[in-house]
Coordinates of C-alpha atoms in Angstrom, one line a residue:
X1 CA 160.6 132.0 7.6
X2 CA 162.0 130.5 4.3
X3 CA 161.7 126.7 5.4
X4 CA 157.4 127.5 6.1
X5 CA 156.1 125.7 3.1
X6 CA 152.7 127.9 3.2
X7 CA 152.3 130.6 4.1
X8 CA 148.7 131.6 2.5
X9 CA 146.2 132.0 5.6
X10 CA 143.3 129.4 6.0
X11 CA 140.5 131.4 6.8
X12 CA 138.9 134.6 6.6
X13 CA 136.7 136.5 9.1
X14 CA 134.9 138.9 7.3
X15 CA 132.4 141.8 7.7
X16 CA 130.5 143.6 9.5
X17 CA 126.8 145.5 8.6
X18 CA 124.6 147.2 11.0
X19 CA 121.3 148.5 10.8
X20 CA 118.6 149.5 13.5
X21 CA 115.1 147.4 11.8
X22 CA 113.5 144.3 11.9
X23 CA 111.5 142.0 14.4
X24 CA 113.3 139.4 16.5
X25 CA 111.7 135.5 16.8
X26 CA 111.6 133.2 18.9
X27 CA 115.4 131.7 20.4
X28 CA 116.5 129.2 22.5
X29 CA 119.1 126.1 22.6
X30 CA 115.9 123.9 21.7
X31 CA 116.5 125.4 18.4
X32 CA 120.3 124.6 18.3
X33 CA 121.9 122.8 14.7
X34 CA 125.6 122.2 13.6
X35 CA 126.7 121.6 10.0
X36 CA 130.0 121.5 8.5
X37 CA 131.5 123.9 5.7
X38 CA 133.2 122.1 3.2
X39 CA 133.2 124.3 -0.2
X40 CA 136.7 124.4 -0.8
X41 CA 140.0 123.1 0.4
X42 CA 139.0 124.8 4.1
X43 CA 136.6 122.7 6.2
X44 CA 135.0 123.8 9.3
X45 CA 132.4 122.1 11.9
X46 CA 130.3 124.8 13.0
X47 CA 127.1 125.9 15.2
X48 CA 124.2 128.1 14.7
X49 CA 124.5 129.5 18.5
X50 CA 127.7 131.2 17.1
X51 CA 130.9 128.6 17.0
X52 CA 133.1 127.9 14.3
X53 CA 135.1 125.2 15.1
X54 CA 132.3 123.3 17.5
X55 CA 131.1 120.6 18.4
X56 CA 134.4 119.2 18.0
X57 CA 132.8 115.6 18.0
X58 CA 130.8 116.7 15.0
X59 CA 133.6 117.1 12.6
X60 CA 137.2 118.8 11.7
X61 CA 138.2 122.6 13.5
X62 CA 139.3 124.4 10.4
X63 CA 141.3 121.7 8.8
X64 CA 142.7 122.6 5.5
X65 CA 143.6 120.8 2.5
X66 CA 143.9 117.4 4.4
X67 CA 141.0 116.5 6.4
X68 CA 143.4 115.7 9.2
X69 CA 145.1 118.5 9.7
X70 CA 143.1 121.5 11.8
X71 CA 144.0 125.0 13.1
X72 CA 141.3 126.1 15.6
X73 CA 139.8 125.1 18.9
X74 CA 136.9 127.7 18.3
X75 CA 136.0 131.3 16.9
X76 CA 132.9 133.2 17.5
X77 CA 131.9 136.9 17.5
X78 CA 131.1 138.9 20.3
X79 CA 129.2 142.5 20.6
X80 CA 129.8 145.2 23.6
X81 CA 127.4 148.6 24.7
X82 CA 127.3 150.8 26.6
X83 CA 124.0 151.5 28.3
X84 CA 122.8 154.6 30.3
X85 CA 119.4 153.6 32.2
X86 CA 118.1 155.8 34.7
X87 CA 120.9 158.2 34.9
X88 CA 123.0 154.8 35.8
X89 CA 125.9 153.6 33.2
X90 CA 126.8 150.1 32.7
X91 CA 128.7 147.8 30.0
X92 CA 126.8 144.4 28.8
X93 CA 128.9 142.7 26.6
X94 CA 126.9 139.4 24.5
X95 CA 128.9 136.5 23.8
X96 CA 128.2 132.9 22.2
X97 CA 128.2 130.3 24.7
X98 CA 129.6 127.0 25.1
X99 CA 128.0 124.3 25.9
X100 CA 129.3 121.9 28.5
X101 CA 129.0 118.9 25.7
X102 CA 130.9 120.7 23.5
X103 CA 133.5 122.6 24.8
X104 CA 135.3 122.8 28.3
X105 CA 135.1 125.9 29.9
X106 CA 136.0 126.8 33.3
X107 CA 133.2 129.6 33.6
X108 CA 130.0 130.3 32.1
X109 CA 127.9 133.2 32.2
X110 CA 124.4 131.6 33.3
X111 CA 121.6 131.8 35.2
X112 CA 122.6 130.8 38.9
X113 CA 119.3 129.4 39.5
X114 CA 118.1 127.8 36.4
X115 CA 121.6 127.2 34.8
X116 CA 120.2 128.9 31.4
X117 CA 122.8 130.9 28.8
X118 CA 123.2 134.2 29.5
X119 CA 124.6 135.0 25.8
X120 CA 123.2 134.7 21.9
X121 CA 121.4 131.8 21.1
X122 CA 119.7 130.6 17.6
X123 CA 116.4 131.9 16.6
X124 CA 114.1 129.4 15.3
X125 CA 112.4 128.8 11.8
X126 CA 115.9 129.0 9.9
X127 CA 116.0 125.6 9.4
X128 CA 114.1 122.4 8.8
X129 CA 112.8 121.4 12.1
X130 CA 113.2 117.6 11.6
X131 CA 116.9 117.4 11.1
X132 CA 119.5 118.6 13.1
X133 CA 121.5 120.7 10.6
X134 CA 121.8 124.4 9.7
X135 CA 120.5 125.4 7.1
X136 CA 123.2 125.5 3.9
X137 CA 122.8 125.9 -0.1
X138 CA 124.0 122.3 -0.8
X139 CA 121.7 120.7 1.5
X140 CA 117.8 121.3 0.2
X141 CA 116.7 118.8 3.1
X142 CA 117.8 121.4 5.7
X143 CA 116.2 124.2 4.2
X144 CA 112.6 125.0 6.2
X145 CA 108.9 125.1 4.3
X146 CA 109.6 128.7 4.1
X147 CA 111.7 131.8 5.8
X148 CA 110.7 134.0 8.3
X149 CA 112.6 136.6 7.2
X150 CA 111.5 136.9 3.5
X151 CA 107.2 136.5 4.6
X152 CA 106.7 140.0 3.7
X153 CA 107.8 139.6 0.0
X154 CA 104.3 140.5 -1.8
X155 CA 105.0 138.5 -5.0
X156 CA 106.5 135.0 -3.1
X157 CA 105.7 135.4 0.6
X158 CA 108.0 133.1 3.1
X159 CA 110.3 132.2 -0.6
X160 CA 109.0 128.1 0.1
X161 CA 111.7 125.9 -1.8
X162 CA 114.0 129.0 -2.6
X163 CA 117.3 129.3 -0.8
X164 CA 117.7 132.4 1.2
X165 CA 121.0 133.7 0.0
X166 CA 123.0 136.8 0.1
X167 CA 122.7 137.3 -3.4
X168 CA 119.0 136.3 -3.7
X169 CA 117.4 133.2 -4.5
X170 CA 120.4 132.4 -6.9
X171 CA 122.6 130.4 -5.6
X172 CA 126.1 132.2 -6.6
X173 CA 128.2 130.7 -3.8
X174 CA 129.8 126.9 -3.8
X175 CA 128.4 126.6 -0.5
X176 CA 126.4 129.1 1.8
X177 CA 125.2 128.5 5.3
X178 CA 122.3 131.2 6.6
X179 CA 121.1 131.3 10.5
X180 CA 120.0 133.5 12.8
X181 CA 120.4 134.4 16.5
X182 CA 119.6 137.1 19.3
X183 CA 120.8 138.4 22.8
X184 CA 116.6 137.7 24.3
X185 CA 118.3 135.0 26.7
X186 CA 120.6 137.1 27.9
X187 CA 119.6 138.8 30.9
X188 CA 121.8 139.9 33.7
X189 CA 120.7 143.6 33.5
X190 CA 116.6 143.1 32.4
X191 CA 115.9 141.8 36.2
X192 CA 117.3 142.8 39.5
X193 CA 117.9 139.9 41.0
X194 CA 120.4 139.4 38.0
X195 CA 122.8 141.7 38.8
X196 CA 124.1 144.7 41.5
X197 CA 124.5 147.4 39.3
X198 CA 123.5 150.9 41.4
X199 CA 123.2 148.9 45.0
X200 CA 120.2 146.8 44.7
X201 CA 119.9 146.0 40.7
X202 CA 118.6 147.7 38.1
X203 CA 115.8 146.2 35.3
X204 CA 117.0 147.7 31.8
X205 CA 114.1 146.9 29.1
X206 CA 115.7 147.5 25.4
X207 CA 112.5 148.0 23.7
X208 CA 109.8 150.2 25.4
X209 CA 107.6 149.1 22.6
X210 CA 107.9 145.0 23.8
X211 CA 108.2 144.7 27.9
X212 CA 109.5 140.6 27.3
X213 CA 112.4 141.9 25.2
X214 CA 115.7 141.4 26.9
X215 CA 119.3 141.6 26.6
X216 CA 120.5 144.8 24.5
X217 CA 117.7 144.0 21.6
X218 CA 120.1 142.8 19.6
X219 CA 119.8 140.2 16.7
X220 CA 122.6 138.9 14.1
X221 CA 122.3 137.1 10.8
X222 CA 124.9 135.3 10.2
X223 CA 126.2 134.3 6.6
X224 CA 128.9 131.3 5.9
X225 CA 130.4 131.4 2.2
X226 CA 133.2 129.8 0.1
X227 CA 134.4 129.5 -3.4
X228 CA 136.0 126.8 -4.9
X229 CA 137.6 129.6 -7.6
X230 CA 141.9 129.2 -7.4
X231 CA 141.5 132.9 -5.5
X232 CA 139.6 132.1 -2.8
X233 CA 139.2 128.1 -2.5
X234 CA 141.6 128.8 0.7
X235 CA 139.2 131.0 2.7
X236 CA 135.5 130.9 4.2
X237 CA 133.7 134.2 4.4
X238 CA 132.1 135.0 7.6
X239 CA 129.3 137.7 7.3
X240 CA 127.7 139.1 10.3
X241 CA 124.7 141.8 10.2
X242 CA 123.8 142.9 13.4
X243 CA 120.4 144.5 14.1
X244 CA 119.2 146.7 16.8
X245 CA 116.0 146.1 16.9
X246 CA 115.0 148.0 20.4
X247 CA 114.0 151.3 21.1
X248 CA 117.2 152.1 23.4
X249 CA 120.2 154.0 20.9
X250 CA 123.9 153.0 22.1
X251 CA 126.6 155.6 22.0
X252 CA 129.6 153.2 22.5
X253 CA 129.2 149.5 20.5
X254 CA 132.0 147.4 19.7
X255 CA 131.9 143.8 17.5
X256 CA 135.5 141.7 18.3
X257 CA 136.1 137.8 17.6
X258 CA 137.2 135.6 20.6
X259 CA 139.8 133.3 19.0
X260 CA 141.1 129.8 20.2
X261 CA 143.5 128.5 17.5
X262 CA 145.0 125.4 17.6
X263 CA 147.4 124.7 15.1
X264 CA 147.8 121.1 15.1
X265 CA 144.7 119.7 16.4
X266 CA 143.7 116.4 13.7
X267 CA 140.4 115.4 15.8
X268 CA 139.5 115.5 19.5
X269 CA 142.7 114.0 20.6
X270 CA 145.3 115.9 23.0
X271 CA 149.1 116.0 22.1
X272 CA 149.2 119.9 23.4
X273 CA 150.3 121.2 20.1
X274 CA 148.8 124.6 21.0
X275 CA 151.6 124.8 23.5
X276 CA 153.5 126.2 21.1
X277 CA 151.5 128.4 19.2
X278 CA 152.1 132.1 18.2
X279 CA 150.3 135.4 17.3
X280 CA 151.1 138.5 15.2
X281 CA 149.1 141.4 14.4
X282 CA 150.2 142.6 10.9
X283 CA 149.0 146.9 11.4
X284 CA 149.3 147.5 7.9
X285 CA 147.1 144.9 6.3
X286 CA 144.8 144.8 9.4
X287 CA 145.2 140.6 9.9
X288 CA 146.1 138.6 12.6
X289 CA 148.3 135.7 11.7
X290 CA 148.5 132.5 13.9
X291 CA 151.0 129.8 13.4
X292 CA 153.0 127.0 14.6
X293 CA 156.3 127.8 16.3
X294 CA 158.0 124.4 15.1
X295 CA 156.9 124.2 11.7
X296 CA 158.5 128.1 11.3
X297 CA 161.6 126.2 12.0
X298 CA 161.0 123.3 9.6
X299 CA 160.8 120.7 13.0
X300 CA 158.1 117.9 12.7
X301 CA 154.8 118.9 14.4
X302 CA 154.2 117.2 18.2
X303 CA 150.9 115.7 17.3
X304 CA 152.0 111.9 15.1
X305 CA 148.4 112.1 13.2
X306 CA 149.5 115.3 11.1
X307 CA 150.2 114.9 7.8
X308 CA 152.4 117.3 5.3
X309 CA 153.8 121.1 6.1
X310 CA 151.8 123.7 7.9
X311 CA 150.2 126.5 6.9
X312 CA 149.1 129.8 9.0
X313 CA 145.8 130.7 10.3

């Protein structure tokens, strides 16, 4: 451990807020933006359909302090119920998908028939429909002609040339990024022919107040924020308010991260530095730790393109 030459981690996943209002939009992968965060000395490509660390062809996974150097293959959130419909129990859990242009994956959970995302996609109006970023503090030209979350303000309906930040319209962080998504595409257990759950399939509505609702009714806004400051210019803070916004109440609801790190990785390249990668769960501070078995032992990474020591995740 002495000859690691940081040790400071190079991320932070922060967060999570629930509440049971609000009215879900419109969502589909029509409405799908990337962006990159780059506030501080950690900078991340990342999508509005959930991914940090994706498309990998749009710019560095979590590289930190040199743009060459990256630690993840790709992070997103995922959210579990469970559902009693009809006297008949079942677990639905909602993740982020990965599309096929992006990411290599040797399942998906789709449609058979019309190959569509069974999982969270973006909801649209969050960004400026002419461009194809997400919507961030430092960029005005991504911002849209107004938000649909803020058209109910009485004194500045829609906030039109305002950014829609956690802390208001002031912008207090170096760099925010603000999207939304929902669980309306994913439908396994809304039709019949979906699924086999009680012998011939059941059709579980979340909202008896909208009949086209599906998934669980769920919708999360999703916050991206760093700080330059010398106390947290090494981390980005992920925040992550989930909504129910149905009529059905779950019991049983859990919120996890799927993680792929990749300490090593400098672009889209393959020199299987992952091979040698290694996880630790600290119980007392409540943070999982990734790093690179070699570096721990002062030997020079396998991937040529890195440059420097190497830090943890």
């Amino acid at each position: 451990m002495a000859r690691m030459t940081i040790v400071r981690p190079t991320a932070l996943l922060l967060l999570l807020l629930c509440a049971t209002t609000g009215a879900p939009g419109q969502s589909g992968r029509e409405f799908t933006r990337s962006a990159i965060m780059n506030g501080n000395q950690v900078r991340t490509v990342f999508g509005n359909w959930g991914i940090i660390g994706q498309p990998a062809s749009e710019g560095r996974r979590g590289a930190w302090k040199n743009d060459n150097n990256g630690y993840l293959g790709d992070v997103s959130p995922l959210v579990g119920a469970e559902v009693n419909f009809n006297a008949t129990v079942f677990h639905s859990v909602v993740t982020c998908p990965f599309y096929p242009t992006t990411r290599p994956a040797a399942s998906q959970d789709i449609d058979p028939q019309t190959s569509e995302f069974w999982a969270f996609e973006p909801v649209g109006g969050y960004s400026n429909a002419n461009q194809d970023r997400v919507a961030q503090s430092t960029n005005r030209n991504s911002w849209p002609p107004t938000w649909p979350d803020k058209q109910q303000d009485a004194t500045d309906p829609g906030w039109p040339g305002s950014w829609n930040g956690y802390f208001g319209k002031k912008i207090n962080a170096d760099q925010e990024a603000y999207f939304v998504m929902d669980d309306n595409n994913d439908k396994r257990f809304n039709f019949t022919t979906n699924n086999r759950i009680g012998g011939s399939g059941i059709a579980f509505k979340p909202d008896a107040n909208n009949p086209s609702r599906n998934g669980l009714g769920l919708e999360v806004r999703v916050r991206a924020m760093q700080w330059a400051q010398f106390l947290a210019k090494d981390n980005i803070f992920w925040l992550y308010e989930i909504t129910n916004n149905g009529t059905t109440a779950y019991n049983k609801v859990v919120f996890g991260m799927l993680v792929g790190t990749y300490v090593g990785v400098t672009s889209t390249e393959d020199y299987r530095e992952y091979s040698d990668d290694f996880s630790f769960y600290d119980v007392r501070q409540n943070i999982t730790y990734t790093g690179d078995y070699k570096a721990i032992r002062g030997q020079r990474m396998s991937n040529p393109l890195w440059v420097g020591g190497t830090g943890l995740v």
